[in-house]
Amino acid sequence: MEQLATNMCFGGEHRRYRHRSDVLYCDMEFAVFLPPVALGSGARQVPVLYWLSGLTCTDQNFMQKAGAQKLAAELGMAIVCPDTSPRGLDLPGEDDSYDFGSGAGFYLNATREPWSRHYRMYDYVVTELPSLLERELPVTDQRGVSGHSMGGHGALICALKNPGRYRSVSAFAPIANPSECPWGQKAFSGYLGGDREQWAEWDATLLIPGAKERLPLLVDQGTSDQFLEEQLAPDALADACEKAHHPIELRMHRGYDHSYFFIASFIDDHLRHHGRALGLV
Amino acid sequence: MEQLATNMCFGGEHRRYRHRSDVLYCDMEFAVFLPPVALGSGARQVPVLYWLSGLTCTDQNFMQKAGAQKLAAELGMAIVCPDTSPRGLDLPGEDDSYDFGSGAGFYLNATREPWSRHYRMYDYVVTELPSLLERELPVTDQRGVSGHSMGGHGALICALKNPGRYRSVSAFAPIANPSECPWGQKAFSGYLGGDREQWAEWDATLLIPGAKERLPLLVDQGTSDQFLEEQLAPDALADACEKAHHPIELRMHRGYDHSYFFIASFIDDHLRHHGRALGLV
């Protein structure tokens, strides 16, 4: 694990690292915010919120734009931002579009050639990266997971597929039913092929009926989000939750869009939601 | 004034505009944050903090990275971020370096060819832009000014040269004595020529002895700032203030650098400083 940069922030530290991923067969970069209590003499290990970003993002968008460090520093919570895909593999078509390949890993394990060897972001964010961090950094195995858009989808499926692994989950404007929207269909066809039964393993709305743990979902959605109608489908997720008696708080925010100005406006509510589950509030 | 975009944020609105500048002879873009009390029915006009950004920045860096909107929304303060120079003029050398020309207007009025016709960012940010906004947006003529690095220099000289025009001034890591550092010498030579008496009109440290108004300066500086030694010289400014009995609070923050992670960590203190002077706290 090579440290690329560090910036002091609200008494804690924002750091960037590069490491070799054995799961993705390439070098990966990620960012971490460590709160003041995790640093210096008398430091203690702290729980972690994993943040999964959306299409086109890197490890930096959330760290630079969400304004989450102030409350995370107060709560004593680490935040980890992985990248959104493997990079620089020279696979055919890897860099041809914003919604497939680089920057668009969709937090699944690809089964279709040529993606299946490298595009295993699910294994990376659920298993490999936490194992590495819990070994190398002052963080515990108490985890929350959240994300935005493609990363909101990622957060939901990571939690739903792994009972006991996360204490809490939330999402901003998630792609809540990817099997039924253009972004999801393009990604699932490309990474998984045409078998819709395979798709269902990576679709939060379709995972709800079989969920083995009733972890409450906190989902924020702006009503002026330019992708709400065509791509996001929070109602489908809420309907599935209602049928399955799975707890969800879906908050519709009038006038808010898909940007980080929306995320910044409500991130503190999410940090407190995770902080409560992680024993920090 | 053409509105380019709007995003709801903390109950207020972040907007971007384009307009024709009569002072700069080109189109300019800027961003504004309007707090909730300035919007909708029963809205009232609010005072403005002008934020001047640093080298290479546009109107967007502060809006996306500083995390200022939450407290500005609570206080009822508008924030305006101008761009950092004229753009797209095809002047020879305009885009050759990060510290001169585009993105590096230095908030002065150039006197040297070919810059003197367009590079008049001082007149633009002190006079033209506020006049436009006070006519077109729900903001008052009660103004504060702040900025970072080149923009910290800008904030200081705008306030020092215009007694009565600003209620408050502050700066993050300002280029406090530009006549004596490489960034300032390159800019002043290029925009003003070799006459150091002209330079002194645009150098905060050299303006302090003749300042006609004792507006207190709030200056934050990180001790791990990579530009502190060679470019910034906060001690020169503080020494000049001490000699002239000009009030300054220079806060040295151990371990902080030149980035927006530093600015975000202390922006709320600056907003309160301006809020007090603007009657909002």
GROMACS .gro file of C-alpha atoms in nm, chain B residues 70-204:
model
  135
  351LYS     CA    1  -2.468   2.503   0.500
  352LEU     CA    2  -2.375   2.789   0.731
  353ALA     CA    3  -2.441   3.054   0.465
  354ALA     CA    4  -2.794   2.914   0.437
  355GLU     CA    5  -2.839   2.935   0.813
  356LEU     CA    6  -2.696   3.287   0.839
  357GLY     CA    7  -2.884   3.423   0.539
  358MET     CA    8  -2.574   3.522   0.345
  359ALA     CA    9  -2.527   3.512  -0.031
  360ILE     CA   10  -2.191   3.404  -0.171
  361VAL     CA   11  -2.063   3.517  -0.510
  362CYS     CA   12  -1.769   3.351  -0.688
  363PRO     CA   13  -1.632   3.533  -0.992
  364ASP     CA   14  -1.398   3.365  -1.237
  365THR     CA   15  -1.025   3.432  -1.190
  366SER     CA   16  -0.953   3.608  -1.523
  367PRO     CA   17  -1.098   3.693  -1.861
  368ARG     CA   18  -1.103   3.386  -2.089
  369GLY     CA   19  -1.073   3.296  -2.454
  370LEU     CA   20  -0.931   3.623  -2.585
  371ASP     CA   21  -0.650   3.469  -2.794
  372LEU     CA   22  -0.393   3.708  -2.652
  373PRO     CA   23  -0.035   3.588  -2.716
  374GLY     CA   24   0.080   3.379  -2.419
  375GLU     CA   25  -0.262   3.386  -2.254
  376ASP     CA   26  -0.272   3.009  -2.201
  377ASP     CA   27   0.099   2.932  -2.175
  378SER     CA   28   0.132   2.902  -1.796
  379TYR     CA   29  -0.084   2.836  -1.493
  380ASP     CA   30   0.034   3.149  -1.312
  381PHE     CA   31  -0.014   3.416  -1.577
  382GLY     CA   32  -0.299   3.497  -1.817
  383SER     CA   33  -0.605   3.272  -1.810
  384GLY     CA   34  -0.693   3.171  -1.455
  385ALA     CA   35  -0.440   3.418  -1.315
  386GLY     CA   36  -0.583   3.771  -1.340
  387PHE     CA   37  -0.444   3.869  -0.998
  388TYR     CA   38  -0.736   4.105  -0.931
  389LEU     CA   39  -0.551   4.410  -1.067
  390ASN     CA   40  -0.593   4.646  -1.360
  391ALA     CA   41  -0.319   4.572  -1.614
  392THR     CA   42  -0.142   4.871  -1.768
  393ARG     CA   43   0.085   4.690  -2.008
  394GLU     CA   44   0.004   4.576  -2.362
  395PRO     CA   45  -0.153   4.342  -2.468
  396TRP     CA   46  -0.318   4.289  -2.127
  397SER     CA   47  -0.442   4.638  -2.043
  398ARG     CA   48  -0.762   4.628  -2.247
  399HIS     CA   49  -0.904   4.308  -2.094
  400TYR     CA   50  -0.717   4.220  -1.776
  401ARG     CA   51  -0.899   4.455  -1.537
  402MET     CA   52  -1.023   4.206  -1.281
  403TYR     CA   53  -0.995   4.468  -1.005
  404ASP     CA   54  -1.255   4.695  -1.166
  405TYR     CA   55  -1.462   4.387  -1.247
  406VAL     CA   56  -1.481   4.239  -0.897
  407VAL     CA   57  -1.491   4.568  -0.703
  408THR     CA   58  -1.736   4.762  -0.920
  409GLU     CA   59  -1.893   4.604  -1.226
  410LEU     CA   60  -2.000   4.268  -1.084
  411PRO     CA   61  -2.146   4.402  -0.756
  412SER     CA   62  -2.339   4.671  -0.946
  413LEU     CA   63  -2.484   4.410  -1.177
  414LEU     CA   64  -2.580   4.176  -0.894
  415GLU     CA   65  -2.728   4.445  -0.674
  416ARG     CA   66  -2.950   4.534  -0.969
  417GLU     CA   67  -3.045   4.182  -1.083
  418LEU     CA   68  -3.042   3.956  -0.775
  419PRO     CA   69  -3.192   3.976  -0.423
  420VAL     CA   70  -2.871   4.104  -0.263
  421THR     CA   71  -2.788   4.425  -0.079
  422ASP     CA   72  -2.484   4.650  -0.103
  423GLN     CA   73  -2.355   4.516   0.229
  424ARG     CA   74  -2.042   4.327   0.123
  425GLY     CA   75  -1.770   4.114   0.267
  426VAL     CA   76  -1.474   3.985   0.071
  427SER     CA   77  -1.255   3.679   0.114
  428GLY     CA   78  -1.041   3.453  -0.096
  429HIS     CA   79  -0.763   3.198  -0.123
  430SER     CA   80  -0.400   3.239  -0.230
  431MET     CA   81  -0.410   3.475  -0.533
  432GLY     CA   82  -0.770   3.541  -0.427
  433GLY     CA   83  -0.661   3.608  -0.068
  434HIS     CA   84  -0.431   3.875  -0.209
  435GLY     CA   85  -0.728   3.998  -0.411
  436ALA     CA   86  -0.956   4.018  -0.109
  437LEU     CA   87  -0.700   4.209   0.095
  438ILE     CA   88  -0.623   4.470  -0.172
  439CYS     CA   89  -0.988   4.519  -0.267
  440ALA     CA   90  -1.071   4.598   0.097
  441LEU     CA   91  -0.760   4.806   0.168
  442LYS     CA   92  -0.802   5.021  -0.144
  443ASN     CA   93  -1.173   5.091  -0.090
  444PRO     CA   94  -1.254   5.223   0.255
  445GLY     CA   95  -1.626   5.187   0.328
  446ARG     CA   96  -1.696   4.950   0.042
  447TYR     CA   97  -1.664   4.626   0.241
  448ARG     CA   98  -1.787   4.556   0.593
  449SER     CA   99  -1.536   4.276   0.643
  450VAL     CA  100  -1.238   4.103   0.489
  451SER     CA  101  -1.057   3.773   0.540
  452ALA     CA  102  -0.815   3.549   0.355
  453PHE     CA  103  -0.685   3.192   0.339
  454ALA     CA  104  -0.314   3.158   0.261
  455PRO     CA  105  -0.299   3.491   0.075
  456ILE     CA  106  -0.010   3.600  -0.145
  457ALA     CA  107   0.044   3.867   0.115
  458ASN     CA  108   0.345   4.051  -0.028
  459PRO     CA  109   0.340   3.978  -0.402
  460SER     CA  110   0.614   4.228  -0.489
  461GLU     CA  111   0.860   3.999  -0.313
  462CYS     CA  112   0.763   3.650  -0.438
  463PRO     CA  113   0.795   3.471  -0.773
  464TRP     CA  114   0.418   3.448  -0.846
  465GLY     CA  115   0.369   3.816  -0.776
  466GLN     CA  116   0.680   3.934  -0.957
  467LYS     CA  117   0.587   3.738  -1.270
  468ALA     CA  118   0.231   3.873  -1.267
  469PHE     CA  119   0.323   4.233  -1.184
  470SER     CA  120   0.604   4.245  -1.442
  471GLY     CA  121   0.373   4.105  -1.707
  472TYR     CA  122   0.062   4.309  -1.631
  473LEU     CA  123   0.222   4.631  -1.501
  474GLY     CA  124   0.581   4.643  -1.628
  475GLY     CA  125   0.895   4.705  -1.425
  476ASP     CA  126   0.799   5.010  -1.217
  477ARG     CA  127   0.788   4.889  -0.857
  478GLU     CA  128   0.597   5.198  -0.747
  479GLN     CA  129   0.308   5.076  -0.957
  480TRP     CA  130   0.343   4.732  -0.798
  481ALA     CA  131   0.304   4.880  -0.451
  482GLU     CA  132  -0.054   4.982  -0.537
  483TRP     CA  133  -0.145   4.612  -0.559
  484ASP     CA  134   0.045   4.466  -0.265
  485ALA     CA  135  -0.142   4.421   0.064
   0.00000   0.00000   0.00000
